C-alpha cells in the first residue's frame, strides 16, 4: 500500500485527523496502543464529554492563555460551531449549558467516542493496536516510520503525531510523542501540569476536605500583590489544597518556579463590605443570645464554623450580644477575604492537560506540518498550547486534528 498516512494516537485529535484525511480520499492507518480508541474522552467532563465551547472567536482566543495566536488559522478553518455541526451530522444531538459548555444531550461521553469510531470505520480507516516507536528524517523529509509491534511501516508518506501529553498516563498519554518530536529535531518546551489542583500546607484545607463552595469569588495574587487570576464560580477543598473549576483554571496562570502565590476567597461576592456589615448586624440581632460558633450557621456551611472561630479569634462560646465592633470587623474581613497560601500544584499526571510540548514556532500554523521535517504533522495536546476548562482544550484537538488531516491528505494525494 502506498501513499498512506499514519496517525499515531487514537484520542480526540488523532481520530479527527484520521477522519478528515480519509474523507479527503487518503488511505489512513491509525495506531492506538490501547484496546479502545478515545480512552481519555470517556473521562472528560466527568464522563459527560465537554465537546467544545459555543462561543465567538474572540472569546475562544481569549480562553487560550498559552500560544493562542498560533491557533488562529486552525480555529478559522474549524470553529466550535463547525465541531458542533460535525458531531450532530454524525448523529449526536448536543446541548449548550452555562458558560457556553457543549455536551451530548445524553450526557454520555461514550456517544462521542462511538460516533467517531463509526465514522472511522465508515471512511475505511485501518485501526491497529500498536504505537509508533521511532522515525527517521533524511534531507529535511520524513523518511521512515517504525511501529513497536509491526516494525517498519511501508508506504508511509505522512505521519501525524497525536499521542497526547503526559496527563492521565493510564489513558495512554505517556509523553512518548515528545521523544519522537525530538528525534525529528524539534524543541520540546518543558512540560508541567495545567488545569491541575493547587496544593497548600494550610491545615484548614484538610479540615474542610470535601466541602464544595458555589458562586464564590476567587482571586490569586503573587507575592508582589499582583492579581494573576480572578473569577467567580465553584471551588472544592481537598486534603492537599484546592480543586474544582476555579482552582484548575487558576493553575494555567501560575508558575511556582518563579513566584509565590496566595488564594483569596470571597464567600459573599454579591455583597460589598457595607452591605455585608449590615447583614451581620441583622443576623447578630436575631441571634443575640446564641453562641458565636452556632450563630455562624446562617452565614456559612456548617463545616466552616470551627475554622472561622479560629480565624477570627473569637471564642466559639462567646454570646453574640457580647461581640464587639472590632470582632465583627474581623469576621467581615474573613468572609470577604478567606486567604490560603499556596505551595504548588499536583503532579502533571493529575492535570487535565499538559502545558509545554512541541515548540509552536517550529510548526506551520496553517497545516500543523513540521518546519524541521516535511511529511511530519502534529495535533492536539502534544503541541505547546493549552486552554481553560469549558471545552476549549477539546476544541484545540478538533481544530489541529482537522488542519493536520487536511494537509496530510493533500500531500499524499498530490504526490
JSON list of N, CA, C and O in Angstrom, two decimals, residues 171-205:
[
{"chain": "A", "resi": 171, "resn": "UNK", "atom": "N", "xyz": [-4.50, 6.54, 30.60]},
{"chain": "A", "resi": 171, "resn": "UNK", "atom": "CA", "xyz": [-5.30, 6.56, 29.37]},
{"chain": "A", "resi": 171, "resn": "UNK", "atom": "C", "xyz": [-4.42, 6.41, 28.14]},
{"chain": "A", "resi": 171, "resn": "UNK", "atom": "O", "xyz": [-4.92, 6.41, 27.01]},
{"chain": "A", "resi": 172, "resn": "UNK", "atom": "N", "xyz": [-3.12, 6.30, 28.34]},
{"chain": "A", "resi": 172, "resn": "UNK", "atom": "CA", "xyz": [-2.21, 6.13, 27.21]},
{"chain": "A", "resi": 172, "resn": "UNK", "atom": "C", "xyz": [-1.38, 7.35, 26.90]},
{"chain": "A", "resi": 172, "resn": "UNK", "atom": "O", "xyz": [-0.49, 7.30, 26.04]},
{"chain": "A", "resi": 173, "resn": "UNK", "atom": "N", "xyz": [-1.62, 8.47, 27.60]},
{"chain": "A", "resi": 173, "resn": "UNK", "atom": "CA", "xyz": [-0.84, 9.68, 27.38]},
{"chain": "A", "resi": 173, "resn": "UNK", "atom": "C", "xyz": [0.45, 9.60, 28.21]},
{"chain": "A", "resi": 173, "resn": "UNK", "atom": "O", "xyz": [0.51, 10.10, 29.33]},
{"chain": "A", "resi": 174, "resn": "UNK", "atom": "N", "xyz": [1.44, 8.96, 27.65]},
{"chain": "A", "resi": 174, "resn": "UNK", "atom": "CA", "xyz": [2.69, 8.71, 28.40]},
{"chain": "A", "resi": 174, "resn": "UNK", "atom": "C", "xyz": [3.79, 9.71, 28.07]},
{"chain": "A", "resi": 174, "resn": "UNK", "atom": "O", "xyz": [4.88, 9.63, 28.64]},
{"chain": "A", "resi": 175, "resn": "UNK", "atom": "N", "xyz": [3.55, 10.61, 27.15]},
{"chain": "A", "resi": 175, "resn": "UNK", "atom": "CA", "xyz": [4.58, 11.57, 26.77]},
{"chain": "A", "resi": 175, "resn": "UNK", "atom": "C", "xyz": [5.53, 11.08, 25.70]},
{"chain": "A", "resi": 175, "resn": "UNK", "atom": "O", "xyz": [6.54, 11.72, 25.39]},
{"chain": "A", "resi": 176, "resn": "UNK", "atom": "N", "xyz": [5.22, 9.91, 25.09]},
{"chain": "A", "resi": 176, "resn": "UNK", "atom": "CA", "xyz": [6.14, 9.33, 24.09]},
{"chain": "A", "resi": 176, "resn": "UNK", "atom": "C", "xyz": [6.28, 10.22, 22.87]},
{"chain": "A", "resi": 176, "resn": "UNK", "atom": "O", "xyz": [7.31, 10.19, 22.18]},
{"chain": "A", "resi": 177, "resn": "UNK", "atom": "N", "xyz": [5.25, 11.03, 22.57]},
{"chain": "A", "resi": 177, "resn": "UNK", "atom": "CA", "xyz": [5.32, 11.90, 21.40]},
{"chain": "A", "resi": 177, "resn": "UNK", "atom": "C", "xyz": [6.42, 12.94, 21.49]},
{"chain": "A", "resi": 177, "resn": "UNK", "atom": "O", "xyz": [6.97, 13.36, 20.47]},
{"chain": "A", "resi": 178, "resn": "UNK", "atom": "N", "xyz": [6.75, 13.35, 22.72]},
{"chain": "A", "resi": 178, "resn": "UNK", "atom": "CA", "xyz": [7.84, 14.32, 22.90]},
{"chain": "A", "resi": 178, "resn": "UNK", "atom": "C", "xyz": [9.16, 13.74, 22.42]},
{"chain": "A", "resi": 178, "resn": "UNK", "atom": "O", "xyz": [9.95, 14.41, 21.76]},
{"chain": "A", "resi": 179, "resn": "UNK", "atom": "N", "xyz": [9.38, 12.47, 22.75]},
{"chain": "A", "resi": 179, "resn": "UNK", "atom": "CA", "xyz": [10.62, 11.81, 22.32]},
{"chain": "A", "resi": 179, "resn": "UNK", "atom": "C", "xyz": [10.68, 11.70, 20.79]},
{"chain": "A", "resi": 179, "resn": "UNK", "atom": "O", "xyz": [11.74, 11.95, 20.19]},
{"chain": "A", "resi": 180, "resn": "UNK", "atom": "N", "xyz": [9.56, 11.37, 20.17]},
{"chain": "A", "resi": 180, "resn": "UNK", "atom": "CA", "xyz": [9.53, 11.25, 18.72]},
{"chain": "A", "resi": 180, "resn": "UNK", "atom": "C", "xyz": [9.76, 12.61, 18.06]},
{"chain": "A", "resi": 180, "resn": "UNK", "atom": "O", "xyz": [10.46, 12.71, 17.04]},
{"chain": "A", "resi": 181, "resn": "UNK", "atom": "N", "xyz": [9.17, 13.66, 18.64]},
{"chain": "A", "resi": 181, "resn": "UNK", "atom": "CA", "xyz": [9.38, 15.01, 18.09]},
{"chain": "A", "resi": 181, "resn": "UNK", "atom": "C", "xyz": [10.85, 15.40, 18.18]},
{"chain": "A", "resi": 181, "resn": "UNK", "atom": "O", "xyz": [11.41, 16.00, 17.24]},
{"chain": "A", "resi": 182, "resn": "UNK", "atom": "N", "xyz": [11.49, 15.06, 19.28]},
{"chain": "A", "resi": 182, "resn": "UNK", "atom": "CA", "xyz": [12.92, 15.36, 19.44]},
{"chain": "A", "resi": 182, "resn": "UNK", "atom": "C", "xyz": [13.76, 14.57, 18.44]},
{"chain": "A", "resi": 182, "resn": "UNK", "atom": "O", "xyz": [14.78, 15.06, 17.96]},
{"chain": "A", "resi": 183, "resn": "UNK", "atom": "N", "xyz": [13.33, 13.34, 18.14]},
{"chain": "A", "resi": 183, "resn": "UNK", "atom": "CA", "xyz": [14.04, 12.55, 17.12]},
{"chain": "A", "resi": 183, "resn": "UNK", "atom": "C", "xyz": [14.04, 13.27, 15.78]},
{"chain": "A", "resi": 183, "resn": "UNK", "atom": "O", "xyz": [14.98, 13.15, 14.98]},
{"chain": "A", "resi": 184, "resn": "UNK", "atom": "N", "xyz": [12.97, 14.02, 15.53]},
{"chain": "A", "resi": 184, "resn": "UNK", "atom": "CA", "xyz": [12.85, 14.76, 14.27]},
{"chain": "A", "resi": 184, "resn": "UNK", "atom": "C", "xyz": [13.53, 16.12, 14.33]},
{"chain": "A", "resi": 184, "resn": "UNK", "atom": "O", "xyz": [13.46, 16.89, 13.37]},
{"chain": "A", "resi": 185, "resn": "UNK", "atom": "N", "xyz": [14.16, 16.43, 15.45]},
{"chain": "A", "resi": 185, "resn": "UNK", "atom": "CA", "xyz": [14.89, 17.69, 15.58]},
{"chain": "A", "resi": 185, "resn": "UNK", "atom": "C", "xyz": [14.12, 18.82, 16.22]},
{"chain": "A", "resi": 185, "resn": "UNK", "atom": "O", "xyz": [14.57, 19.97, 16.21]},
{"chain": "A", "resi": 186, "resn": "UNK", "atom": "N", "xyz": [12.94, 18.51, 16.81]},
{"chain": "A", "resi": 186, "resn": "UNK", "atom": "CA", "xyz": [12.11, 19.56, 17.39]},
{"chain": "A", "resi": 186, "resn": "UNK", "atom": "C", "xyz": [12.51, 19.88, 18.83]},
{"chain": "A", "resi": 186, "resn": "UNK", "atom": "O", "xyz": [12.98, 19.03, 19.58]},
{"chain": "A", "resi": 187, "resn": "UNK", "atom": "N", "xyz": [12.26, 21.14, 19.18]},
{"chain": "A", "resi": 187, "resn": "UNK", "atom": "CA", "xyz": [12.43, 21.60, 20.56]},
{"chain": "A", "resi": 187, "resn": "UNK", "atom": "C", "xyz": [11.16, 21.27, 21.33]},
{"chain": "A", "resi": 187, "resn": "UNK", "atom": "O", "xyz": [10.05, 21.53, 20.85]},
{"chain": "A", "resi": 188, "resn": "UNK", "atom": "N", "xyz": [11.32, 20.69, 22.51]},
{"chain": "A", "resi": 188, "resn": "UNK", "atom": "CA", "xyz": [10.17, 20.40, 23.36]},
{"chain": "A", "resi": 188, "resn": "UNK", "atom": "C", "xyz": [10.25, 21.31, 24.58]},
{"chain": "A", "resi": 188, "resn": "UNK", "atom": "O", "xyz": [11.18, 21.22, 25.39]},
{"chain": "A", "resi": 189, "resn": "UNK", "atom": "N", "xyz": [9.30, 22.23, 24.68]},
{"chain": "A", "resi": 189, "resn": "UNK", "atom": "CA", "xyz": [9.24, 23.13, 25.84]},
{"chain": "A", "resi": 189, "resn": "UNK", "atom": "C", "xyz": [8.92, 22.29, 27.07]},
{"chain": "A", "resi": 189, "resn": "UNK", "atom": "O", "xyz": [8.03, 21.44, 27.04]},
{"chain": "A", "resi": 190, "resn": "UNK", "atom": "N", "xyz": [9.69, 22.47, 28.17]},
{"chain": "A", "resi": 190, "resn": "UNK", "atom": "CA", "xyz": [9.47, 21.64, 29.38]},
{"chain": "A", "resi": 190, "resn": "UNK", "atom": "C", "xyz": [8.00, 21.58, 29.78]},
{"chain": "A", "resi": 190, "resn": "UNK", "atom": "O", "xyz": [7.31, 22.60, 29.80]},
{"chain": "A", "resi": 191, "resn": "UNK", "atom": "N", "xyz": [7.54, 20.37, 30.08]},
{"chain": "A", "resi": 191, "resn": "UNK", "atom": "CA", "xyz": [6.12, 20.19, 30.37]},
{"chain": "A", "resi": 191, "resn": "UNK", "atom": "C", "xyz": [5.82, 20.34, 31.86]},
{"chain": "A", "resi": 191, "resn": "UNK", "atom": "O", "xyz": [6.68, 20.11, 32.71]},
{"chain": "A", "resi": 192, "resn": "UNK", "atom": "N", "xyz": [4.60, 20.75, 32.14]},
{"chain": "A", "resi": 192, "resn": "UNK", "atom": "CA", "xyz": [4.07, 20.80, 33.50]},
{"chain": "A", "resi": 192, "resn": "UNK", "atom": "C", "xyz": [2.56, 20.70, 33.41]},
{"chain": "A", "resi": 192, "resn": "UNK", "atom": "O", "xyz": [1.98, 20.82, 32.34]},
{"chain": "A", "resi": 193, "resn": "UNK", "atom": "N", "xyz": [1.95, 20.46, 34.54]},
{"chain": "A", "resi": 193, "resn": "UNK", "atom": "CA", "xyz": [0.50, 20.33, 34.55]},
{"chain": "A", "resi": 193, "resn": "UNK", "atom": "C", "xyz": [-0.19, 21.68, 34.38]},
{"chain": "A", "resi": 193, "resn": "UNK", "atom": "O", "xyz": [0.26, 22.70, 34.90]},
{"chain": "A", "resi": 194, "resn": "UNK", "atom": "N", "xyz": [-1.27, 21.70, 33.63]},
{"chain": "A", "resi": 194, "resn": "UNK", "atom": "CA", "xyz": [-2.13, 22.86, 33.54]},
{"chain": "A", "resi": 194, "resn": "UNK", "atom": "C", "xyz": [-3.55, 22.36, 33.78]},
{"chain": "A", "resi": 194, "resn": "UNK", "atom": "O", "xyz": [-3.86, 21.20, 33.50]},
{"chain": "A", "resi": 195, "resn": "UNK", "atom": "N", "xyz": [-4.41, 23.23, 34.31]},
{"chain": "A", "resi": 195, "resn": "UNK", "atom": "CA", "xyz": [-5.72, 22.79, 34.77]},
{"chain": "A", "resi": 195, "resn": "UNK", "atom": "C", "xyz": [-5.52, 21.65, 35.76]},
{"chain": "A", "resi": 195, "resn": "UNK", "atom": "O", "xyz": [-5.97, 20.53, 35.57]},
{"chain": "A", "resi": 196, "resn": "UNK", "atom": "N", "xyz": [-4.80, 21.99, 36.82]},
{"chain": "A", "resi": 196, "resn": "UNK", "atom": "CA", "xyz": [-4.39, 20.99, 37.81]},
{"chain": "A", "resi": 196, "resn": "UNK", "atom": "C", "xyz": [-4.70, 21.54, 39.21]},
{"chain": "A", "resi": 196, "resn": "UNK", "atom": "O", "xyz": [-4.63, 22.75, 39.43]},
{"chain": "A", "resi": 197, "resn": "UNK", "atom": "N", "xyz": [-5.09, 20.70, 40.16]},
{"chain": "A", "resi": 197, "resn": "UNK", "atom": "CA", "xyz": [-5.38, 21.17, 41.52]},
{"chain": "A", "resi": 197, "resn": "UNK", "atom": "C", "xyz": [-4.18, 21.85, 42.17]},
{"chain": "A", "resi": 197, "resn": "UNK", "atom": "O", "xyz": [-3.03, 21.58, 41.84]},
{"chain": "A", "resi": 198, "resn": "UNK", "atom": "N", "xyz": [-4.47, 22.76, 43.10]},
{"chain": "A", "resi": 198, "resn": "UNK", "atom": "CA", "xyz": [-3.45, 23.54, 43.80]},
{"chain": "A", "resi": 198, "resn": "UNK", "atom": "C", "xyz": [-3.19, 22.95, 45.18]},
{"chain": "A", "resi": 198, "resn": "UNK", "atom": "O", "xyz": [-4.11, 22.47, 45.84]},
{"chain": "A", "resi": 199, "resn": "UNK", "atom": "N", "xyz": [-1.94, 23.02, 45.62]},
{"chain": "A", "resi": 199, "resn": "UNK", "atom": "CA", "xyz": [-1.59, 22.48, 46.93]},
{"chain": "A", "resi": 199, "resn": "UNK", "atom": "C", "xyz": [-1.36, 23.60, 47.93]},
{"chain": "A", "resi": 199, "resn": "UNK", "atom": "O", "xyz": [-0.96, 24.71, 47.57]},
{"chain": "A", "resi": 200, "resn": "UNK", "atom": "N", "xyz": [-1.63, 23.29, 49.19]},
{"chain": "A", "resi": 200, "resn": "UNK", "atom": "CA", "xyz": [-1.42, 24.25, 50.28]},
{"chain": "A", "resi": 200, "resn": "UNK", "atom": "C", "xyz": [-1.10, 23.48, 51.56]},
{"chain": "A", "resi": 200, "resn": "UNK", "atom": "O", "xyz": [-1.60, 22.37, 51.76]},
{"chain": "A", "resi": 201, "resn": "UNK", "atom": "N", "xyz": [-0.25, 24.08, 52.40]},
{"chain": "A", "resi": 201, "resn": "UNK", "atom": "CA", "xyz": [0.03, 23.44, 53.69]},
{"chain": "A", "resi": 201, "resn": "UNK", "atom": "C", "xyz": [-0.82, 24.06, 54.80]},
{"chain": "A", "resi": 201, "resn": "UNK", "atom": "O", "xyz": [-0.60, 23.78, 55.98]},
{"chain": "A", "resi": 202, "resn": "UNK", "atom": "N", "xyz": [-1.81, 24.89, 54.43]},
{"chain": "A", "resi": 202, "resn": "UNK", "atom": "CA", "xyz": [-2.71, 25.46, 55.42]},
{"chain": "A", "resi": 202, "resn": "UNK", "atom": "C", "xyz": [-3.60, 24.33, 55.96]},
{"chain": "A", "resi": 202, "resn": "UNK", "atom": "O", "xyz": [-4.31, 23.68, 55.19]},
{"chain": "A", "resi": 203, "resn": "UNK", "atom": "N", "xyz": [-3.59, 24.09, 57.28]},
{"chain": "A", "resi": 203, "resn": "UNK", "atom": "CA", "xyz": [-4.37, 22.97, 57.83]},
{"chain": "A", "resi": 203, "resn": "UNK", "atom": "C", "xyz": [-5.87, 23.09, 57.62]},
{"chain": "A", "resi": 203, "resn": "UNK", "atom": "O", "xyz": [-6.60, 22.11, 57.71]},
{"chain": "A", "resi": 204, "resn": "UNK", "atom": "N", "xyz": [-6.35, 24.29, 57.30]},
{"chain": "A", "resi": 204, "resn": "UNK", "atom": "CA", "xyz": [-7.80, 24.45, 57.09]},
{"chain": "A", "resi": 204, "resn": "UNK", "atom": "C", "xyz": [-8.28, 23.64, 55.89]},
{"chain": "A", "resi": 204, "resn": "UNK", "atom": "O", "xyz": [-9.44, 23.21, 55.85]},
{"chain": "A", "resi": 205, "resn": "UNK", "atom": "N", "xyz": [-7.40, 23.41, 54.91]},
{"chain": "A", "resi": 205, "resn": "UNK", "atom": "CA", "xyz": [-7.82, 22.66, 53.72]},
{"chain": "A", "resi": 205, "resn": "UNK", "atom": "C", "xyz": [-8.19, 21.22, 54.09]},
{"chain": "A", "resi": 205, "resn": "UNK", "atom": "O", "xyz": [-9.23, 20.71, 53.66]}
]
